[in-house]
Amino acid sequence: MTTSSSPAATDVAAQPSMADRLTGYACALLAIAIWGGWIVSTRHAVHGHLPPATVGWLRFVVPAVVLAPAWLKVGLWPRRESFIPFVLCFVGAGGLFFLTVATAMRFVPAADVGPLLPGTMPLIVAVVSVLVFHERLGSLRLFGFIFIALGVLTLGGRGLLYPEDGAWRGHLLLLTGAAMWACYTLAFRRTGMKATAIVGMVGLWSTIILTPVGLPGVVAAVQDGYGREVLIQLLVQGLLSGVVALVAFGIAIERLGSSRAAAFTGLVPALAAGIAVPVLGEHPDMAAVIGVIGTGIGVMLASGAFRRG
């Protein structure tokens, strides 16, 4: 037996190099920056001249085209054993998910979206994992989910105390979207398909379904002189969020591990709230600040990135 097969040597070999870590950090931050901008961009679009279905069509048409080589290898529909998991992926991250979230953004500021969407999704996944898959949570992860719940209750309580502004509708829709996204997260690996094939196929069928209502909105916006806004949404929604962020976060997972990469998503709520101040002129209130801080800390703890070993 050589010394290279000892546990200590194996652990050292498994450690990523400094170059790998730096690449992973850079890619994770790139993906987080895109997702924070995506929240603000979508909020701006649905409050402006583009309805949610139109923005959704722009979101999915790019990955459907760019990732066509990946989904063409699978076909228009997955194999029988992958059918149910793929349907859950489609419901959880496709056109229906986007319409739910985009409609919610008509009722709530961008600062509320981060805590209630990417912030709440890990909590829902954890609840399902414990109840269905009997997963055991460590103390740090448990504290993380408590922080997430605190952020959600703070924002939800504000919506109930001041129902006249209609924010409670957006909160309910965002929580629904988080539950849908949790379904996508849980079903993703069970499809047995590559990430590029899943994302491309979800984009394809979302584009097909949204075309009757989304494409006419694109044509009307261009005719009305909003072609520049359409191009911006095509860039932010389709290329950056739909393709670049996917690839970047995949590299981050490869270089850092899933737990440490997931910890970076805790920055999304704060980043979205910060971008919304100069871009949308939205200043978060105390409830939003507590929600952003609570879910940010919670996601980083719940990711498992700070476990020993």
PDB file of C-alpha atoms in Angstrom:
ATOM      1  CA  MET A   1       0.000   0.000   0.000  1.00  0.00           C
ATOM      2  CA  THR A   2       1.425   3.352  -1.014  1.00  0.00           C
ATOM      3  CA  THR A   3       1.305   6.445   1.181  1.00  0.00           C
ATOM      4  CA  SER A   4      -0.911   8.242  -1.336  1.00  0.00           C
ATOM      5  CA  SER A   5      -3.811   5.976  -0.424  1.00  0.00           C
ATOM      6  CA  SER A   6      -3.802   6.971   3.263  1.00  0.00           C
ATOM      7  CA  PRO A   7      -6.807   8.987   4.558  1.00  0.00           C
ATOM      8  CA  ALA A   8      -4.658  12.031   5.213  1.00  0.00           C
ATOM      9  CA  ALA A   9      -3.257  11.984   1.700  1.00  0.00           C
ATOM     10  CA  THR A  10      -6.714  11.511   0.252  1.00  0.00           C
ATOM     11  CA  ASP A  11      -8.047  14.514   2.191  1.00  0.00           C
ATOM     12  CA  VAL A  12      -5.197  16.674   0.994  1.00  0.00           C
ATOM     13  CA  ALA A  13      -5.725  15.568  -2.604  1.00  0.00           C
ATOM     14  CA  ALA A  14      -9.427  16.311  -2.310  1.00  0.00           C
ATOM     15  CA  GLN A  15      -8.797  19.900  -1.234  1.00  0.00           C
ATOM     16  CA  PRO A  16      -9.253  22.383  -4.095  1.00  0.00           C
ATOM     17  CA  SER A  17      -6.242  24.427  -5.110  1.00  0.00           C
ATOM     18  CA  MET A  18      -6.079  28.183  -4.582  1.00  0.00           C
ATOM     19  CA  ALA A  19      -6.761  28.722  -8.287  1.00  0.00           C
ATOM     20  CA  ASP A  20      -9.829  26.483  -8.113  1.00  0.00           C
ATOM     21  CA  ARG A  21     -11.134  28.316  -5.045  1.00  0.00           C
ATOM     22  CA  LEU A  22     -10.628  31.739  -6.611  1.00  0.00           C
ATOM     23  CA  THR A  23     -12.356  30.572  -9.791  1.00  0.00           C
ATOM     24  CA  GLY A  24     -15.212  29.139  -7.744  1.00  0.00           C
ATOM     25  CA  TYR A  25     -15.615  32.340  -5.715  1.00  0.00           C
ATOM     26  CA  ALA A  26     -15.572  34.485  -8.853  1.00  0.00           C
ATOM     27  CA  CYS A  27     -18.157  32.324 -10.626  1.00  0.00           C
ATOM     28  CA  ALA A  28     -20.413  32.193  -7.557  1.00  0.00           C
ATOM     29  CA  LEU A  29     -20.304  35.980  -7.200  1.00  0.00           C
ATOM     30  CA  LEU A  30     -21.026  36.378 -10.918  1.00  0.00           C
ATOM     31  CA  ALA A  31     -24.112  34.155 -10.659  1.00  0.00           C
ATOM     32  CA  ILE A  32     -25.329  35.953  -7.519  1.00  0.00           C
ATOM     33  CA  ALA A  33     -24.849  39.353  -9.159  1.00  0.00           C
ATOM     34  CA  ILE A  34     -26.900  38.213 -12.162  1.00  0.00           C
ATOM     35  CA  TRP A  35     -29.693  36.842  -9.961  1.00  0.00           C
ATOM     36  CA  GLY A  36     -29.819  40.043  -7.916  1.00  0.00           C
ATOM     37  CA  GLY A  37     -30.049  42.057 -11.128  1.00  0.00           C
ATOM     38  CA  TRP A  38     -32.680  39.642 -12.470  1.00  0.00           C
ATOM     39  CA  ILE A  39     -35.027  40.456  -9.571  1.00  0.00           C
ATOM     40  CA  VAL A  40     -34.714  44.202 -10.139  1.00  0.00           C
ATOM     41  CA  SER A  41     -34.950  43.854 -13.922  1.00  0.00           C
ATOM     42  CA  THR A  42     -38.117  41.752 -13.718  1.00  0.00           C
ATOM     43  CA  ARG A  43     -39.687  44.120 -11.198  1.00  0.00           C
ATOM     44  CA  HIS A  44     -38.914  47.063 -13.502  1.00  0.00           C
ATOM     45  CA  ALA A  45     -40.261  45.291 -16.599  1.00  0.00           C
ATOM     46  CA  VAL A  46     -43.617  44.148 -15.174  1.00  0.00           C
ATOM     47  CA  HIS A  47     -44.167  47.618 -13.704  1.00  0.00           C
ATOM     48  CA  GLY A  48     -43.363  49.180 -17.053  1.00  0.00           C
ATOM     49  CA  HIS A  49     -44.405  48.342 -20.585  1.00  0.00           C
ATOM     50  CA  LEU A  50     -43.955  44.558 -20.678  1.00  0.00           C
ATOM     51  CA  PRO A  51     -46.531  42.126 -19.219  1.00  0.00           C
ATOM     52  CA  PRO A  52     -45.278  39.042 -17.316  1.00  0.00           C
ATOM     53  CA  ALA A  53     -45.987  36.655 -20.222  1.00  0.00           C
ATOM     54  CA  THR A  54     -43.849  38.772 -22.558  1.00  0.00           C
ATOM     55  CA  VAL A  55     -40.956  38.954 -20.104  1.00  0.00           C
ATOM     56  CA  GLY A  56     -41.283  35.201 -19.574  1.00  0.00           C
ATOM     57  CA  TRP A  57     -41.056  34.518 -23.304  1.00  0.00           C
ATOM     58  CA  LEU A  58     -37.856  36.587 -23.468  1.00  0.00           C
ATOM     59  CA  ARG A  59     -36.546  34.670 -20.444  1.00  0.00           C
ATOM     60  CA  PHE A  60     -36.954  31.181 -21.946  1.00  0.00           C
ATOM     61  CA  VAL A  61     -36.415  31.612 -25.680  1.00  0.00           C
ATOM     62  CA  VAL A  62     -32.659  32.196 -25.314  1.00  0.00           C
ATOM     63  CA  PRO A  63     -31.792  29.034 -23.316  1.00  0.00           C
ATOM     64  CA  ALA A  64     -34.145  27.047 -25.589  1.00  0.00           C
ATOM     65  CA  VAL A  65     -32.069  28.131 -28.599  1.00  0.00           C
ATOM     66  CA  VAL A  66     -28.585  28.280 -27.045  1.00  0.00           C
ATOM     67  CA  LEU A  67     -28.946  24.906 -25.304  1.00  0.00           C
ATOM     68  CA  ALA A  68     -30.600  23.201 -28.273  1.00  0.00           C
ATOM     69  CA  PRO A  69     -27.579  20.895 -28.870  1.00  0.00           C
ATOM     70  CA  ALA A  70     -28.074  19.513 -25.337  1.00  0.00           C
ATOM     71  CA  TRP A  71     -31.823  18.871 -25.415  1.00  0.00           C
ATOM     72  CA  LEU A  72     -31.774  17.588 -29.005  1.00  0.00           C
ATOM     73  CA  LYS A  73     -29.684  14.649 -27.790  1.00  0.00           C
ATOM     74  CA  VAL A  74     -32.539  13.726 -25.426  1.00  0.00           C
ATOM     75  CA  GLY A  75     -35.399  14.602 -27.755  1.00  0.00           C
ATOM     76  CA  LEU A  76     -38.496  16.705 -27.296  1.00  0.00           C
ATOM     77  CA  TRP A  77     -39.520  14.716 -24.232  1.00  0.00           C
ATOM     78  CA  PRO A  78     -37.524  12.711 -21.652  1.00  0.00           C
ATOM     79  CA  ARG A  79     -37.632   8.949 -21.231  1.00  0.00           C
ATOM     80  CA  ARG A  80     -40.455   7.331 -19.255  1.00  0.00           C
ATOM     81  CA  GLU A  81     -38.418   6.948 -16.052  1.00  0.00           C
ATOM     82  CA  SER A  82     -37.557  10.670 -16.162  1.00  0.00           C
ATOM     83  CA  PHE A  83     -41.064  11.855 -17.035  1.00  0.00           C
ATOM     84  CA  ILE A  84     -42.428  12.705 -13.549  1.00  0.00           C
ATOM     85  CA  PRO A  85     -39.198  14.355 -12.288  1.00  0.00           C
ATOM     86  CA  PHE A  86     -39.023  16.429 -15.468  1.00  0.00           C
ATOM     87  CA  VAL A  87     -42.660  17.538 -15.105  1.00  0.00           C
ATOM     88  CA  LEU A  88     -41.830  18.701 -11.568  1.00  0.00           C
ATOM     89  CA  CYS A  89     -38.796  20.557 -12.934  1.00  0.00           C
ATOM     90  CA  PHE A  90     -40.953  22.185 -15.605  1.00  0.00           C
ATOM     91  CA  VAL A  91     -43.613  23.247 -13.086  1.00  0.00           C
ATOM     92  CA  GLY A  92     -40.976  24.408 -10.619  1.00  0.00           C
ATOM     93  CA  ALA A  93     -38.774  26.480 -12.933  1.00  0.00           C
ATOM     94  CA  GLY A  94     -40.645  26.929 -16.219  1.00  0.00           C
ATOM     95  CA  GLY A  95     -43.213  29.327 -17.583  1.00  0.00           C
ATOM     96  CA  LEU A  96     -45.781  28.798 -14.821  1.00  0.00           C
ATOM     97  CA  PHE A  97     -43.162  29.550 -12.168  1.00  0.00           C
ATOM     98  CA  PHE A  98     -42.063  32.700 -13.961  1.00  0.00           C
ATOM     99  CA  LEU A  99     -45.625  33.992 -14.382  1.00  0.00           C
ATOM    100  CA  THR A 100     -46.272  33.407 -10.675  1.00  0.00           C
ATOM    101  CA  VAL A 101     -43.156  35.286  -9.592  1.00  0.00           C
ATOM    102  CA  ALA A 102     -43.465  38.086 -12.152  1.00  0.00           C
ATOM    103  CA  THR A 103     -47.089  38.695 -11.163  1.00  0.00           C
ATOM    104  CA  ALA A 104     -46.022  38.827  -7.511  1.00  0.00           C
ATOM    105  CA  MET A 105     -43.530  41.579  -8.366  1.00  0.00           C
ATOM    106  CA  ARG A 106     -46.418  43.799  -9.379  1.00  0.00           C
ATOM    107  CA  PHE A 107     -47.489  43.942  -5.726  1.00  0.00           C
ATOM    108  CA  VAL A 108     -44.226  43.982  -3.745  1.00  0.00           C
ATOM    109  CA  PRO A 109     -40.915  45.893  -3.860  1.00  0.00           C
ATOM    110  CA  ALA A 110     -37.714  44.163  -4.916  1.00  0.00           C
ATOM    111  CA  ALA A 111     -36.482  44.051  -1.299  1.00  0.00           C
ATOM    112  CA  ASP A 112     -39.326  41.619  -0.456  1.00  0.00           C
ATOM    113  CA  VAL A 113     -38.576  39.261  -3.347  1.00  0.00           C
ATOM    114  CA  GLY A 114     -35.149  38.070  -2.193  1.00  0.00           C
ATOM    115  CA  PRO A 115     -36.185  36.906   1.308  1.00  0.00           C
ATOM    116  CA  LEU A 116     -39.421  35.279   0.122  1.00  0.00           C
ATOM    117  CA  LEU A 117     -38.122  33.546  -3.022  1.00  0.00           C
ATOM    118  CA  PRO A 118     -34.468  32.398  -2.951  1.00  0.00           C
ATOM    119  CA  GLY A 119     -34.467  32.853   0.828  1.00  0.00           C
ATOM    120  CA  THR A 120     -37.506  30.684   1.566  1.00  0.00           C
ATOM    121  CA  MET A 121     -36.830  27.916  -0.953  1.00  0.00           C
ATOM    122  CA  PRO A 122     -34.150  26.158   1.185  1.00  0.00           C
ATOM    123  CA  LEU A 123     -36.559  26.139   4.146  1.00  0.00           C
ATOM    124  CA  ILE A 124     -39.233  24.374   2.086  1.00  0.00           C
ATOM    125  CA  VAL A 125     -36.687  21.895   0.733  1.00  0.00           C
ATOM    126  CA  ALA A 126     -35.528  21.150   4.271  1.00  0.00           C
ATOM    127  CA  VAL A 127     -39.079  20.571   5.529  1.00  0.00           C
ATOM    128  CA  VAL A 128     -39.783  18.143   2.679  1.00  0.00           C
ATOM    129  CA  SER A 129     -36.415  16.428   3.184  1.00  0.00           C
ATOM    130  CA  VAL A 130     -37.098  15.898   6.890  1.00  0.00           C
ATOM    131  CA  LEU A 131     -40.721  14.783   6.520  1.00  0.00           C
ATOM    132  CA  VAL A 132     -40.373  12.680   3.355  1.00  0.00           C
ATOM    133  CA  PHE A 133     -36.736  11.598   3.170  1.00  0.00           C
ATOM    134  CA  HIS A 134     -36.090  11.562   6.960  1.00  0.00           C
ATOM    135  CA  GLU A 135     -33.020  13.765   6.675  1.00  0.00           C
ATOM    136  CA  ARG A 136     -31.438  14.871   9.961  1.00  0.00           C
ATOM    137  CA  LEU A 137     -30.454  18.512  10.404  1.00  0.00           C
ATOM    138  CA  GLY A 138     -27.422  19.644  12.369  1.00  0.00           C
ATOM    139  CA  SER A 139     -27.662  22.470  14.887  1.00  0.00           C
ATOM    140  CA  LEU A 140     -26.145  25.112  12.576  1.00  0.00           C
ATOM    141  CA  ARG A 141     -28.554  24.250   9.759  1.00  0.00           C
ATOM    142  CA  LEU A 142     -31.468  24.279  12.191  1.00  0.00           C
ATOM    143  CA  PHE A 143     -30.494  27.762  13.381  1.00  0.00           C
ATOM    144  CA  GLY A 144     -30.262  28.821   9.736  1.00  0.00           C
ATOM    145  CA  PHE A 145     -33.829  27.733   9.034  1.00  0.00           C
ATOM    146  CA  ILE A 146     -35.001  29.590  12.149  1.00  0.00           C
ATOM    147  CA  PHE A 147     -33.420  32.781  10.780  1.00  0.00           C
ATOM    148  CA  ILE A 148     -35.128  32.211   7.427  1.00  0.00           C
ATOM    149  CA  ALA A 149     -38.487  31.701   9.144  1.00  0.00           C
ATOM    150  CA  LEU A 150     -37.926  34.929  11.103  1.00  0.00           C
ATOM    151  CA  GLY A 151     -37.400  36.863   7.871  1.00  0.00           C
ATOM    152  CA  VAL A 152     -40.511  35.366   6.286  1.00  0.00           C
ATOM    153  CA  LEU A 153     -42.676  36.035   9.351  1.00  0.00           C
ATOM    154  CA  THR A 154     -41.463  39.632   9.503  1.00  0.00           C
ATOM    155  CA  LEU A 155     -42.456  40.368   5.915  1.00  0.00           C
ATOM    156  CA  GLY A 156     -45.670  38.345   6.142  1.00  0.00           C
ATOM    157  CA  GLY A 157     -46.648  40.117   9.338  1.00  0.00           C
ATOM    158  CA  ARG A 158     -46.209  43.513   7.705  1.00  0.00           C
ATOM    159  CA  GLY A 159     -48.442  42.413   4.838  1.00  0.00           C
ATOM    160  CA  LEU A 160     -51.161  41.334   7.271  1.00  0.00           C
ATOM    161  CA  LEU A 161     -50.883  44.519   9.337  1.00  0.00           C
ATOM    162  CA  TYR A 162     -51.206  46.743   6.260  1.00  0.00           C
ATOM    163  CA  PRO A 163     -53.403  44.756   3.842  1.00  0.00           C
ATOM    164  CA  GLU A 164     -54.621  47.830   2.008  1.00  0.00           C
ATOM    165  CA  ASP A 165     -51.429  48.122  -0.080  1.00  0.00           C
ATOM    166  CA  GLY A 166     -52.011  44.650  -1.577  1.00  0.00           C
ATOM    167  CA  ALA A 167     -48.501  43.405  -0.725  1.00  0.00           C
ATOM    168  CA  TRP A 168     -49.960  40.277   0.900  1.00  0.00           C
ATOM    169  CA  ARG A 169     -50.979  39.068  -2.576  1.00  0.00           C
ATOM    170  CA  GLY A 170     -47.398  39.311  -3.750  1.00  0.00           C
ATOM    171  CA  HIS A 171     -46.137  37.595  -0.594  1.00  0.00           C
ATOM    172  CA  LEU A 172     -48.478  34.634  -1.144  1.00  0.00           C
ATOM    173  CA  LEU A 173     -47.437  34.365  -4.786  1.00  0.00           C
ATOM    174  CA  LEU A 174     -43.740  34.522  -3.882  1.00  0.00           C
ATOM    175  CA  LEU A 175     -44.158  31.769  -1.287  1.00  0.00           C
ATOM    176  CA  THR A 176     -45.986  29.737  -3.936  1.00  0.00           C
ATOM    177  CA  GLY A 177     -43.074  30.363  -6.294  1.00  0.00           C
ATOM    178  CA  ALA A 178     -40.603  29.280  -3.604  1.00  0.00           C
ATOM    179  CA  ALA A 179     -42.544  26.022  -3.163  1.00  0.00           C
ATOM    180  CA  MET A 180     -42.478  25.479  -6.934  1.00  0.00           C
ATOM    181  CA  TRP A 181     -38.732  26.164  -7.042  1.00  0.00           C
ATOM    182  CA  ALA A 182     -38.269  23.686  -4.178  1.00  0.00           C
ATOM    183  CA  CYS A 183     -39.988  21.026  -6.325  1.00  0.00           C
ATOM    184  CA  TYR A 184     -37.503  21.802  -9.095  1.00  0.00           C
ATOM    185  CA  THR A 185     -34.582  21.518  -6.679  1.00  0.00           C
ATOM    186  CA  LEU A 186     -35.725  18.165  -5.286  1.00  0.00           C
ATOM    187  CA  ALA A 187     -36.576  16.687  -8.691  1.00  0.00           C
ATOM    188  CA  PHE A 188     -33.554  17.986 -10.615  1.00  0.00           C
ATOM    189  CA  ARG A 189     -31.117  15.150  -9.899  1.00  0.00           C
ATOM    190  CA  ARG A 190     -33.840  12.497 -10.163  1.00  0.00           C
ATOM    191  CA  THR A 191     -34.302  13.192 -13.871  1.00  0.00           C
ATOM    192  CA  GLY A 192     -30.985  11.500 -14.640  1.00  0.00           C
ATOM    193  CA  MET A 193     -30.367  14.192 -17.256  1.00  0.00           C
ATOM    194  CA  LYS A 194     -27.560  16.709 -17.641  1.00  0.00           C
ATOM    195  CA  ALA A 195     -28.230  20.217 -16.347  1.00  0.00           C
ATOM    196  CA  THR A 196     -27.924  21.773 -19.806  1.00  0.00           C
ATOM    197  CA  ALA A 197     -30.479  19.326 -21.222  1.00  0.00           C
ATOM    198  CA  ILE A 198     -32.978  19.979 -18.412  1.00  0.00           C
ATOM    199  CA  VAL A 199     -32.664  23.757 -18.590  1.00  0.00           C
ATOM    200  CA  GLY A 200     -32.822  23.728 -22.383  1.00  0.00           C
ATOM    201  CA  MET A 201     -35.889  21.475 -22.441  1.00  0.00           C
ATOM    202  CA  VAL A 202     -37.665  23.554 -19.776  1.00  0.00           C
ATOM    203  CA  GLY A 203     -36.856  26.614 -21.860  1.00  0.00           C
ATOM    204  CA  LEU A 204     -38.171  24.956 -25.019  1.00  0.00           C
ATOM    205  CA  TRP A 205     -41.569  23.951 -23.618  1.00  0.00           C
ATOM    206  CA  SER A 206     -41.935  27.228 -21.732  1.00  0.00           C
ATOM    207  CA  THR A 207     -41.300  29.120 -24.963  1.00  0.00           C
ATOM    208  CA  ILE A 208     -43.867  26.996 -26.816  1.00  0.00           C
ATOM    209  CA  ILE A 209     -46.510  27.537 -24.144  1.00  0.00           C
ATOM    210  CA  LEU A 210     -45.838  31.280 -23.734  1.00  0.00           C
ATOM    211  CA  THR A 211     -45.535  32.108 -27.449  1.00  0.00           C
ATOM    212  CA  PRO A 212     -49.297  32.701 -28.090  1.00  0.00           C
ATOM    213  CA  VAL A 213     -49.455  35.348 -25.350  1.00  0.00           C
ATOM    214  CA  GLY A 214     -45.826  36.411 -24.998  1.00  0.00           C
ATOM    215  CA  LEU A 215     -44.633  36.933 -28.556  1.00  0.00           C
ATOM    216  CA  PRO A 216     -47.458  39.369 -29.495  1.00  0.00           C
ATOM    217  CA  GLY A 217     -46.397  41.461 -26.492  1.00  0.00           C
ATOM    218  CA  VAL A 218     -42.831  41.580 -27.818  1.00  0.00           C
ATOM    219  CA  VAL A 219     -44.039  42.709 -31.249  1.00  0.00           C
ATOM    220  CA  ALA A 220     -46.336  45.332 -29.718  1.00  0.00           C
ATOM    221  CA  ALA A 221     -43.571  46.686 -27.476  1.00  0.00           C
ATOM    222  CA  VAL A 222     -41.191  47.065 -30.446  1.00  0.00           C
ATOM    223  CA  GLN A 223     -43.893  48.786 -32.513  1.00  0.00           C
ATOM    224  CA  ASP A 224     -44.592  51.168 -29.618  1.00  0.00           C
ATOM    225  CA  GLY A 225     -40.951  52.220 -29.444  1.00  0.00           C
ATOM    226  CA  TYR A 226     -39.791  50.041 -26.560  1.00  0.00           C
ATOM    227  CA  GLY A 227     -37.364  47.959 -28.591  1.00  0.00           C
ATOM    228  CA  ARG A 228     -34.439  48.963 -26.368  1.00  0.00           C
ATOM    229  CA  GLU A 229     -36.240  47.660 -23.282  1.00  0.00           C
ATOM    230  CA  VAL A 230     -36.980  44.397 -25.102  1.00  0.00           C
ATOM    231  CA  LEU A 231     -33.290  43.981 -25.937  1.00  0.00           C
ATOM    232  CA  ILE A 232     -32.284  44.695 -22.330  1.00  0.00           C
ATOM    233  CA  GLN A 233     -34.735  42.082 -21.044  1.00  0.00           C
ATOM    234  CA  LEU A 234     -33.561  39.609 -23.682  1.00  0.00           C
ATOM    235  CA  LEU A 235     -29.994  40.123 -22.452  1.00  0.00           C
ATOM    236  CA  VAL A 236     -30.707  40.064 -18.704  1.00  0.00           C
ATOM    237  CA  GLN A 237     -33.498  37.473 -18.673  1.00  0.00           C
ATOM    238  CA  GLY A 238     -32.427  35.136 -21.437  1.00  0.00           C
ATOM    239  CA  LEU A 239     -28.671  35.265 -21.847  1.00  0.00           C
ATOM    240  CA  LEU A 240     -27.393  36.300 -18.412  1.00  0.00           C
ATOM    241  CA  SER A 241     -29.946  34.655 -16.109  1.00  0.00           C
ATOM    242  CA  GLY A 242     -30.894  31.769 -18.389  1.00  0.00           C
ATOM    243  CA  VAL A 243     -27.430  30.717 -19.573  1.00  0.00           C
ATOM    244  CA  VAL A 244     -24.464  32.558 -18.012  1.00  0.00           C
ATOM    245  CA  ALA A 245     -25.639  32.287 -14.380  1.00  0.00           C
ATOM    246  CA  LEU A 246     -26.401  28.598 -14.872  1.00  0.00           C
ATOM    247  CA  VAL A 247     -22.911  27.848 -16.203  1.00  0.00           C
ATOM    248  CA  ALA A 248     -21.175  30.077 -13.649  1.00  0.00           C
ATOM    249  CA  PHE A 249     -22.944  28.543 -10.663  1.00  0.00           C
ATOM    250  CA  GLY A 250     -22.269  25.067 -12.028  1.00  0.00           C
ATOM    251  CA  ILE A 251     -18.537  25.872 -12.097  1.00  0.00           C
ATOM    252  CA  ALA A 252     -18.797  27.250  -8.547  1.00  0.00           C
ATOM    253  CA  ILE A 253     -20.345  23.985  -7.359  1.00  0.00           C
ATOM    254  CA  GLU A 254     -17.574  21.992  -9.068  1.00  0.00           C
ATOM    255  CA  ARG A 255     -14.773  24.096  -7.564  1.00  0.00           C
ATOM    256  CA  LEU A 256     -16.204  24.822  -4.084  1.00  0.00           C
ATOM    257  CA  GLY A 257     -18.721  22.060  -3.420  1.00  0.00           C
ATOM    258  CA  SER A 258     -22.491  22.416  -3.339  1.00  0.00           C
ATOM    259  CA  SER A 259     -22.762  23.604   0.277  1.00  0.00           C
ATOM    260  CA  ARG A 260     -20.254  26.424  -0.002  1.00  0.00           C
ATOM    261  CA  ALA A 261     -21.602  27.486  -3.373  1.00  0.00           C
ATOM    262  CA  ALA A 262     -25.146  27.506  -2.000  1.00  0.00           C
ATOM    263  CA  ALA A 263     -24.037  29.766   0.854  1.00  0.00           C
ATOM    264  CA  PHE A 264     -23.516  32.562  -1.669  1.00  0.00           C
ATOM    265  CA  THR A 265     -27.252  32.645  -2.433  1.00  0.00           C
ATOM    266  CA  GLY A 266     -27.656  34.285   0.976  1.00  0.00           C
ATOM    267  CA  LEU A 267     -26.294  37.442  -0.675  1.00  0.00           C
ATOM    268  CA  VAL A 268     -29.123  37.640  -3.233  1.00  0.00           C
ATOM    269  CA  PRO A 269     -31.732  39.390  -1.001  1.00  0.00           C
ATOM    270  CA  ALA A 270     -29.318  42.100   0.132  1.00  0.00           C
ATOM    271  CA  LEU A 271     -27.938  42.584  -3.372  1.00  0.00           C
ATOM    272  CA  ALA A 272     -31.401  42.907  -4.929  1.00  0.00           C
ATOM    273  CA  ALA A 273     -32.470  45.389  -2.248  1.00  0.00           C
ATOM    274  CA  GLY A 274     -29.307  47.421  -2.789  1.00  0.00           C
ATOM    275  CA  ILE A 275     -29.652  47.528  -6.584  1.00  0.00           C
ATOM    276  CA  ALA A 276     -33.324  48.541  -6.280  1.00  0.00           C
ATOM    277  CA  VAL A 277     -32.428  51.765  -4.442  1.00  0.00           C
ATOM    278  CA  PRO A 278     -30.691  53.574  -7.345  1.00  0.00           C
ATOM    279  CA  VAL A 279     -32.439  51.724 -10.192  1.00  0.00           C
ATOM    280  CA  LEU A 280     -36.061  51.653  -8.991  1.00  0.00           C
ATOM    281  CA  GLY A 281     -35.952  54.309  -6.284  1.00  0.00           C
ATOM    282  CA  GLU A 282     -37.236  51.753  -3.734  1.00  0.00           C
ATOM    283  CA  HIS A 283     -35.954  52.168  -0.182  1.00  0.00           C
ATOM    284  CA  PRO A 284     -36.535  49.111   2.039  1.00  0.00           C
ATOM    285  CA  ASP A 285     -38.386  49.643   5.310  1.00  0.00           C
ATOM    286  CA  MET A 286     -37.445  48.054   8.637  1.00  0.00           C
ATOM    287  CA  ALA A 287     -39.447  44.883   7.930  1.00  0.00           C
ATOM    288  CA  ALA A 288     -37.610  44.426   4.630  1.00  0.00           C
ATOM    289  CA  VAL A 289     -34.222  45.033   6.287  1.00  0.00           C
ATOM    290  CA  ILE A 290     -34.960  42.407   8.956  1.00  0.00           C
ATOM    291  CA  GLY A 291     -36.190  40.015   6.264  1.00  0.00           C
ATOM    292  CA  VAL A 292     -33.055  40.512   4.146  1.00  0.00           C
ATOM    293  CA  ILE A 293     -30.671  40.067   7.095  1.00  0.00           C
ATOM    294  CA  GLY A 294     -32.590  37.122   8.554  1.00  0.00           C
ATOM    295  CA  THR A 295     -32.834  35.140   5.347  1.00  0.00           C
ATOM    296  CA  GLY A 296     -29.281  36.025   4.302  1.00  0.00           C
ATOM    297  CA  ILE A 297     -27.793  34.669   7.520  1.00  0.00           C
ATOM    298  CA  GLY A 298     -30.227  31.759   7.458  1.00  0.00           C
ATOM    299  CA  VAL A 299     -29.353  30.608   3.946  1.00  0.00           C
ATOM    300  CA  MET A 300     -25.614  30.714   4.679  1.00  0.00           C
ATOM    301  CA  LEU A 301     -26.042  28.657   7.861  1.00  0.00           C
ATOM    302  CA  ALA A 302     -28.611  26.284   6.344  1.00  0.00           C
ATOM    303  CA  SER A 303     -26.384  25.548   3.345  1.00  0.00           C
ATOM    304  CA  GLY A 304     -24.035  23.519   5.541  1.00  0.00           C
ATOM    305  CA  ALA A 305     -21.019  25.481   4.345  1.00  0.00           C
ATOM    306  CA  PHE A 306     -19.810  26.109   7.894  1.00  0.00           C
ATOM    307  CA  ARG A 307     -19.961  22.530   9.129  1.00  0.00           C
ATOM    308  CA  ARG A 308     -16.783  21.108  10.619  1.00  0.00           C
ATOM    309  CA  GLY A 309     -14.855  19.060   8.076  1.00  0.00           C
TER     310      GLY A 309
END
